[in-house]
Amino acid sequence: MKKLIIIGILITTVSFAQKIKTGAENYTAYLPLLKGKTIGIVTNQTGIIDTKTHLVDFLVQKNIKIKTIFAPEHGFRGTADAGEHVSDEIDSKTGLSITSLYGKNNKPTPEQLKGIDIMVFDLQDVGTRLYTYVSTMHRIMEACAENNVPLIVLDRPNPNIGIVDGPVLDIAFKSGIGMHPTPLLHGMTLGEEAKMINGQKWLKDGVQCKLTVIPCLNYTRNMAYSLPVRPSPNLPNDQSINLYVSLCLFEGTNVSMGRGTEKQFQIYGSPYLPKSDFAFTPKPNFGDKDPLYNGVECNGEDLSAIPRINKLEIKWLIKAYQITADKSKFFDKRKFSIRAGNEKLQQQIEAEISEQEIRNSWKEGLQDFKKMRKEYLIYRESKV
């Protein structure tokens, strides 16, 4: 097994007054590894230092030679719609070439890695297996392992790190929005997930990459973290990031979760739900050029001001199914199954199984997952 290295000081007991430093801000730990090397870098608009300097600009200032920027879903500047094709381009500020990793070319080819001594990965995740950045990281790890290119992951806090909940993925439903047998909310950072992917030999043919994780400093598992930059076009604030995975399940139904509004992933509704005291009309905007129910009034519920949730919340999904006009048209079986990670959740809701019984069906999988992930955790609970 190739050696996995964790660099940096792991702070186990800190004052909450101390500023959290991301892996990118922990630069004394990784700059010496990059000196004199030609690097590739996987990043986007979230790859910032001290809320203002982009990591790419910082590395250029430090005379680190960058051969290629690799961009995930939404592009390097983070402006593309979800699922929209992202083309290769040149970064106007630095003149560096950008290679898209979303679409047909979702994994660097040997030719694209040629001349790269080290790959650097820096993306802000939101703590759910549905977010495509972990799939991007998986493919980067695989390409690095296959081409003998060391990988450095600059870790960032998980804004939902305290939540481990939901059904564990059945590998029969593996997709780009769920590649690993993890629950919908896994309570791990991308650095911890990278360790787990490597350690569990989840890469193709069980290969393992030469992995270095640069941890966050002054960070513990029960710390709140507010993202300084929206991680993708339809996650504009802390509330949307907290509600994202619970409302994302609606993407496997005929219900909108607010794309085409200014409250993406904070509201839900459809023309097939009964009239209530809340309605919205999706229209093309920054986050979605052609939203579901474009120009059509949707009846539903506004969750933008509710208290923070600490679990995968399925009560809204169950409620919407129970009151929809035509239950036979509510679910898109394929889309819902790959998001839920199984066919069982749809069947349970259709059979009117209680919410508690549904949750009980997740318990064994969650217990096994928590036991397995223990050896890969970097951060501890703070003693408060």
Coordinates of C-alpha atoms in Angstrom, one line a residue:
M1 CA 0.0 0.0 0.0
K2 CA 1.3 3.4 -0.9
K3 CA 1.9 5.6 2.0
L4 CA -0.7 8.2 2.9
I5 CA 0.7 11.3 4.4
I6 CA -1.2 13.8 6.6
I7 CA 0.7 17.1 6.9
G8 CA 0.0 19.8 9.4
I9 CA -0.9 20.1 13.1
L10 CA -4.3 18.6 14.1
I11 CA -5.8 20.8 16.7
T12 CA -8.0 18.8 19.1
T13 CA -8.9 21.5 21.6
V14 CA -9.1 25.1 20.5
S15 CA -10.8 28.3 21.4
F16 CA -13.8 29.1 19.2
A17 CA -12.3 32.6 18.9
Q18 CA -9.5 31.3 16.8
K19 CA -10.0 31.7 13.1
I20 CA -10.4 28.5 11.1
K21 CA -7.7 28.2 8.5
T22 CA -8.5 26.1 5.4
G23 CA -6.0 23.8 3.9
A24 CA -5.3 26.4 1.3
E25 CA -4.5 28.9 4.1
N26 CA -2.2 26.3 5.7
Y27 CA 0.3 27.2 3.0
T28 CA 3.5 26.7 5.0
A29 CA 2.6 22.9 4.9
Y30 CA 2.3 22.6 1.1
L31 CA 4.4 25.3 -0.6
P32 CA 7.7 23.5 0.1
L33 CA 6.2 20.5 -1.7
L34 CA 5.5 22.6 -4.8
K35 CA 8.7 24.5 -5.1
G36 CA 10.5 23.6 -8.4
K37 CA 7.6 21.4 -9.6
T38 CA 5.1 21.8 -12.4
I39 CA 1.6 21.3 -11.1
G40 CA -1.9 20.8 -12.2
I41 CA -4.7 22.3 -10.1
V42 CA -8.3 21.3 -9.7
T43 CA -10.3 24.3 -8.3
N44 CA -13.0 26.8 -8.9
Q45 CA -14.3 30.1 -7.4
T46 CA -14.3 28.5 -3.9
G47 CA -10.5 28.1 -4.0
I48 CA -9.8 31.3 -2.1
I49 CA -7.4 32.4 0.7
D50 CA -8.5 34.9 3.3
T51 CA -11.8 35.4 1.4
K52 CA -10.2 37.5 -1.3
T53 CA -7.2 35.9 -3.0
H54 CA -7.7 33.0 -5.4
L55 CA -5.4 30.1 -4.8
V56 CA -4.3 30.1 -8.5
D57 CA -3.3 33.8 -8.2
F58 CA -1.5 33.1 -4.9
L59 CA 0.5 30.3 -6.4
V60 CA 1.4 32.4 -9.4
Q61 CA 2.7 35.1 -7.0
K62 CA 4.8 32.5 -5.3
N63 CA 6.3 31.5 -8.6
I64 CA 4.8 28.0 -8.6
K65 CA 4.6 26.7 -12.2
I66 CA 1.0 25.8 -13.1
K67 CA 0.6 23.8 -16.3
T68 CA -3.2 23.4 -16.3
I69 CA -6.3 24.4 -14.3
F70 CA -8.9 21.6 -14.2
A71 CA -12.4 22.8 -13.7
P72 CA -15.3 20.8 -12.2
E73 CA -19.1 21.2 -12.8
H74 CA -20.1 24.9 -13.0
G75 CA -16.6 25.8 -14.5
F76 CA -13.6 27.6 -13.1
R77 CA -15.5 30.7 -12.2
G78 CA -18.5 28.7 -11.0
T79 CA -21.1 30.3 -13.3
A80 CA -22.4 27.4 -15.4
D81 CA -25.8 25.8 -14.7
A82 CA -26.1 22.4 -13.0
G83 CA -25.5 19.8 -15.7
E84 CA -24.5 22.4 -18.3
H85 CA -21.6 21.5 -20.7
V86 CA -18.4 23.3 -19.6
S87 CA -15.9 23.9 -22.4
D88 CA -12.1 24.2 -22.2
E89 CA -10.8 27.8 -22.2
I90 CA -8.1 30.2 -21.1
D91 CA -8.2 32.1 -17.9
S92 CA -8.2 35.8 -18.9
K93 CA -6.4 36.9 -15.7
T94 CA -3.4 34.5 -15.7
G95 CA -3.4 33.2 -19.3
L96 CA -3.4 29.6 -18.0
S97 CA -5.2 26.9 -19.9
I98 CA -8.4 25.5 -18.3
T99 CA -9.5 21.9 -18.9
S100 CA -13.1 21.0 -18.1
L101 CA -13.7 17.9 -16.1
Y102 CA -17.5 18.0 -16.6
G103 CA -19.1 16.3 -19.5
K104 CA -17.4 13.6 -21.7
N105 CA -13.9 14.4 -20.4
N106 CA -14.6 13.9 -16.7
K107 CA -11.2 12.4 -15.9
P108 CA -7.8 13.7 -16.9
T109 CA -6.2 11.7 -19.7
P110 CA -2.5 10.5 -19.6
E111 CA -1.8 13.2 -22.2
Q112 CA -3.4 15.9 -20.1
L113 CA -1.3 14.8 -17.1
K114 CA 1.9 14.7 -19.1
G115 CA 4.5 17.0 -17.7
I116 CA 2.7 17.5 -14.4
D117 CA 4.8 16.6 -11.3
I118 CA 2.1 17.1 -8.7
M119 CA -1.7 17.6 -8.8
V120 CA -3.3 20.0 -6.3
F121 CA -7.1 19.7 -5.4
D122 CA -9.0 22.5 -3.7
L123 CA -12.8 22.6 -3.9
Q124 CA -15.4 23.5 -1.3
D125 CA -17.8 20.6 -0.6
V126 CA -21.2 20.8 1.3
G127 CA -21.1 17.4 2.9
T128 CA -23.4 15.2 0.8
R129 CA -22.7 12.4 -1.7
L130 CA -25.0 14.1 -4.2
Y131 CA -22.6 17.0 -4.7
T132 CA -20.5 16.3 -7.7
Y133 CA -17.2 17.6 -6.3
V134 CA -16.5 14.3 -4.6
S135 CA -17.0 12.4 -7.9
T136 CA -14.5 14.8 -9.5
M137 CA -12.0 14.1 -6.7
H138 CA -12.6 10.3 -7.1
R139 CA -11.7 10.6 -10.8
I140 CA -8.7 12.8 -10.1
M141 CA -7.4 10.3 -7.6
E142 CA -7.9 7.5 -10.1
A143 CA -6.1 9.3 -12.8
C144 CA -3.2 10.3 -10.5
A145 CA -2.8 6.7 -9.3
E146 CA -2.8 5.3 -12.8
N147 CA -0.2 7.8 -14.0
N148 CA 1.9 7.9 -10.9
V149 CA 1.2 11.6 -10.2
P150 CA 1.1 12.5 -6.4
L151 CA -2.0 14.3 -5.3
I152 CA -2.3 17.0 -2.7
V153 CA -5.8 17.7 -1.3
L154 CA -6.2 21.1 0.4
D155 CA -9.0 20.4 2.9
R156 CA -11.9 22.7 3.7
P157 CA -14.5 22.6 6.4
N158 CA -17.8 20.8 5.8
P159 CA -20.7 23.2 6.7
N160 CA -22.8 20.1 7.6
I161 CA -20.1 18.1 9.3
G162 CA -22.2 17.4 12.4
I163 CA -24.8 15.4 10.4
V164 CA -24.5 11.8 9.4
D165 CA -27.9 10.6 8.1
G166 CA -29.9 9.0 5.3
P167 CA -29.8 5.7 3.4
V168 CA -26.3 4.4 2.5
L169 CA -25.9 4.1 -1.3
D170 CA -26.6 0.7 -2.8
I171 CA -23.8 0.4 -5.4
A172 CA -26.4 -0.8 -8.0
F173 CA -27.4 2.9 -8.1
K174 CA -23.9 4.2 -8.5
S175 CA -23.7 7.4 -10.6
G176 CA -21.9 10.7 -10.9
I177 CA -24.0 12.0 -8.0
G178 CA -23.2 9.0 -5.8
M179 CA -20.1 6.8 -6.4
H180 CA -19.5 5.4 -2.9
P181 CA -21.4 3.4 -0.3
T182 CA -21.9 6.5 2.0
P183 CA -25.1 8.0 3.4
L184 CA -26.7 11.1 1.9
L185 CA -25.1 13.2 4.7
H186 CA -21.7 11.7 5.6
G187 CA -20.3 14.2 8.0
M188 CA -16.8 14.2 6.5
T189 CA -14.6 16.8 4.8
L190 CA -13.2 16.1 1.3
G191 CA -9.8 15.4 2.8
E192 CA -11.3 12.7 5.0
E193 CA -13.3 11.3 2.1
A194 CA -10.1 11.2 0.0
K195 CA -8.4 9.1 2.8
M196 CA -11.5 6.8 2.9
I197 CA -11.6 6.4 -0.9
N198 CA -7.9 5.4 -0.9
G199 CA -8.1 3.3 2.2
Q200 CA -11.2 1.3 1.1
K201 CA -9.7 0.8 -2.4
W202 CA -12.8 2.3 -4.1
L203 CA -10.8 3.4 -7.1
K204 CA -10.9 1.4 -10.3
D205 CA -9.1 -2.0 -9.9
G206 CA -8.4 -1.1 -6.3
V207 CA -5.5 1.3 -7.2
Q208 CA -4.4 3.8 -4.6
C209 CA -2.9 7.2 -5.2
K210 CA 0.0 8.8 -3.4
L211 CA -2.1 11.1 -1.3
T212 CA -1.2 14.1 0.9
V213 CA -4.0 15.9 2.8
I214 CA -3.3 19.4 4.0
P215 CA -5.7 19.8 6.9
C216 CA -7.6 22.8 8.2
L217 CA -6.2 24.4 11.3
N218 CA -8.2 25.5 14.4
Y219 CA -11.1 23.3 13.2
T220 CA -13.2 20.7 15.1
R221 CA -16.2 18.5 14.2
N222 CA -18.8 20.6 16.0
M223 CA -17.8 24.0 14.7
A224 CA -20.2 26.0 12.6
Y225 CA -18.8 27.2 9.3
S226 CA -20.2 29.7 6.9
L227 CA -18.9 29.6 3.4
P228 CA -17.4 32.9 2.2
V229 CA -18.3 32.1 -1.5
R230 CA -21.3 30.3 -2.9
P231 CA -20.0 26.8 -3.9
S232 CA -22.3 26.6 -6.9
P233 CA -24.8 28.9 -8.6
N234 CA -27.9 27.5 -6.8
L235 CA -26.5 27.5 -3.3
P236 CA -26.6 31.2 -2.4
N237 CA -26.4 31.1 1.4
D238 CA -26.1 29.0 4.6
Q239 CA -29.8 28.2 4.6
S240 CA -29.7 26.7 1.1
I241 CA -26.5 24.7 2.0
N242 CA -28.2 23.3 5.1
L243 CA -31.4 22.3 3.3
Y244 CA -29.8 21.3 0.0
V245 CA -29.7 17.5 0.3
S246 CA -33.2 17.3 1.9
L247 CA -34.7 19.3 -0.9
C248 CA -32.5 17.8 -3.6
L249 CA -34.5 14.6 -3.3
F250 CA -37.3 16.6 -5.0
E251 CA -35.2 16.6 -8.2
G252 CA -36.4 13.0 -8.6
T253 CA -40.0 14.1 -8.5
N254 CA -42.3 16.6 -10.3
V255 CA -41.7 19.2 -7.6
S256 CA -39.5 22.3 -8.0
M257 CA -37.1 23.2 -5.2
G258 CA -36.8 26.8 -6.2
R259 CA -34.4 26.8 -9.2
G260 CA -35.3 29.9 -11.2
T261 CA -36.0 32.0 -8.0
E262 CA -33.8 33.8 -5.5
K263 CA -34.6 31.1 -2.9
Q264 CA -33.0 28.1 -4.5
F265 CA -33.1 25.0 -2.2
Q266 CA -35.1 27.0 0.4
I267 CA -38.6 26.5 -1.0
Y268 CA -40.5 23.8 -2.8
G269 CA -43.7 23.6 -4.9
S270 CA -45.4 22.6 -8.1
P271 CA -48.6 23.3 -10.0
Y272 CA -49.8 19.9 -8.8
L273 CA -49.8 20.7 -5.1
P274 CA -53.0 22.4 -3.6
K275 CA -53.1 26.1 -3.3
S276 CA -51.6 27.4 0.0
D277 CA -50.5 30.7 1.5
F278 CA -47.2 30.4 -0.5
A279 CA -46.6 30.3 -4.2
F280 CA -43.7 31.1 -6.6
T281 CA -43.1 31.4 -10.3
P282 CA -39.7 30.2 -11.6
K283 CA -38.0 32.3 -14.2
P284 CA -34.6 32.1 -15.9
N285 CA -31.9 33.6 -13.7
F286 CA -28.2 33.3 -12.8
G287 CA -28.7 29.8 -11.4
D288 CA -30.8 28.2 -14.1
K289 CA -31.4 29.4 -17.7
D290 CA -34.4 27.1 -18.1
P291 CA -35.9 26.1 -14.8
L292 CA -38.6 23.5 -14.2
Y293 CA -42.0 25.1 -14.5
N294 CA -40.6 28.2 -16.2
G295 CA -43.3 30.9 -15.9
V296 CA -45.8 28.6 -14.2
E297 CA -47.1 29.3 -10.7
C298 CA -46.1 26.7 -8.1
N299 CA -47.8 26.1 -4.8
G300 CA -45.8 24.9 -1.9
E301 CA -43.9 25.9 1.2
D302 CA -41.3 28.6 2.1
L303 CA -38.5 27.1 4.3
S304 CA -36.1 30.1 4.0
A305 CA -36.6 31.2 7.6
I306 CA -36.9 27.9 9.5
P307 CA -34.3 27.0 12.1
R308 CA -31.2 25.1 11.0
I309 CA -31.9 21.3 10.6
N310 CA -29.6 18.6 12.0
K311 CA -30.7 15.6 10.0
L312 CA -31.8 14.5 6.5
E313 CA -35.4 15.9 6.6
I314 CA -37.9 13.8 4.6
K315 CA -41.2 15.1 6.0
W316 CA -41.6 17.6 3.2
L317 CA -41.1 14.9 0.6
I318 CA -43.6 12.7 2.3
K319 CA -46.1 15.6 2.7
A320 CA -45.8 16.6 -1.0
Y321 CA -46.4 13.1 -2.1
Q322 CA -49.5 12.7 0.1
I323 CA -51.2 15.9 -1.2
T324 CA -50.1 15.9 -4.8
A325 CA -52.9 15.8 -7.4
D326 CA -51.8 12.6 -9.2
K327 CA -49.5 10.3 -7.2
S328 CA -48.7 8.2 -10.2
K329 CA -46.9 11.2 -11.8
F330 CA -45.0 12.3 -8.7
F331 CA -41.8 10.2 -8.9
D332 CA -39.4 9.8 -11.7
K333 CA -38.2 6.4 -10.7
R334 CA -34.7 6.5 -12.2
K335 CA -33.9 10.1 -11.1
F336 CA -35.2 9.5 -7.6
S337 CA -33.5 6.2 -7.1
I338 CA -30.0 7.5 -8.0
R339 CA -30.5 10.4 -5.6
A340 CA -31.9 8.3 -2.8
G341 CA -29.3 5.6 -3.5
N342 CA -31.9 2.9 -3.6
E343 CA -35.4 2.0 -4.8
K344 CA -36.6 1.3 -1.3
L345 CA -37.2 4.9 -0.2
Q346 CA -39.7 5.6 -3.0
Q347 CA -41.4 2.3 -2.3
Q348 CA -41.6 3.1 1.4
I349 CA -43.2 6.5 0.7
E350 CA -45.7 5.0 -1.8
A351 CA -46.6 2.4 0.8
E352 CA -47.2 5.1 3.4
I353 CA -44.6 3.7 5.8
S354 CA -44.2 6.1 8.7
E355 CA -41.3 8.5 8.8
Q356 CA -39.9 6.8 11.9
E357 CA -40.0 3.4 10.3
I358 CA -38.2 4.7 7.3
R359 CA -35.5 6.2 9.5
N360 CA -35.2 2.9 11.4
S361 CA -34.5 1.2 8.1
W362 CA -31.3 3.3 7.8
K363 CA -29.9 2.5 11.2
E364 CA -27.8 -0.6 10.5
G365 CA -26.2 1.0 7.4
L366 CA -25.4 4.2 9.3
Q367 CA -23.8 2.3 12.2
D368 CA -21.6 0.2 9.8
F369 CA -20.6 3.4 8.0
K370 CA -19.7 5.3 11.1
K371 CA -17.6 2.4 12.3
M372 CA -15.8 2.1 8.9
R373 CA -15.1 5.9 8.6
K374 CA -13.5 6.2 12.1
E375 CA -9.9 5.5 10.9
Y376 CA -10.2 8.2 8.2
L377 CA -11.3 11.2 10.4
I378 CA -8.9 14.0 10.8
Y379 CA -10.8 16.3 13.1
R380 CA -12.1 15.7 16.6
E381 CA -14.9 17.0 18.7
S382 CA -13.9 20.1 20.7
K383 CA -14.3 19.9 24.4
V384 CA -16.8 22.7 25.3

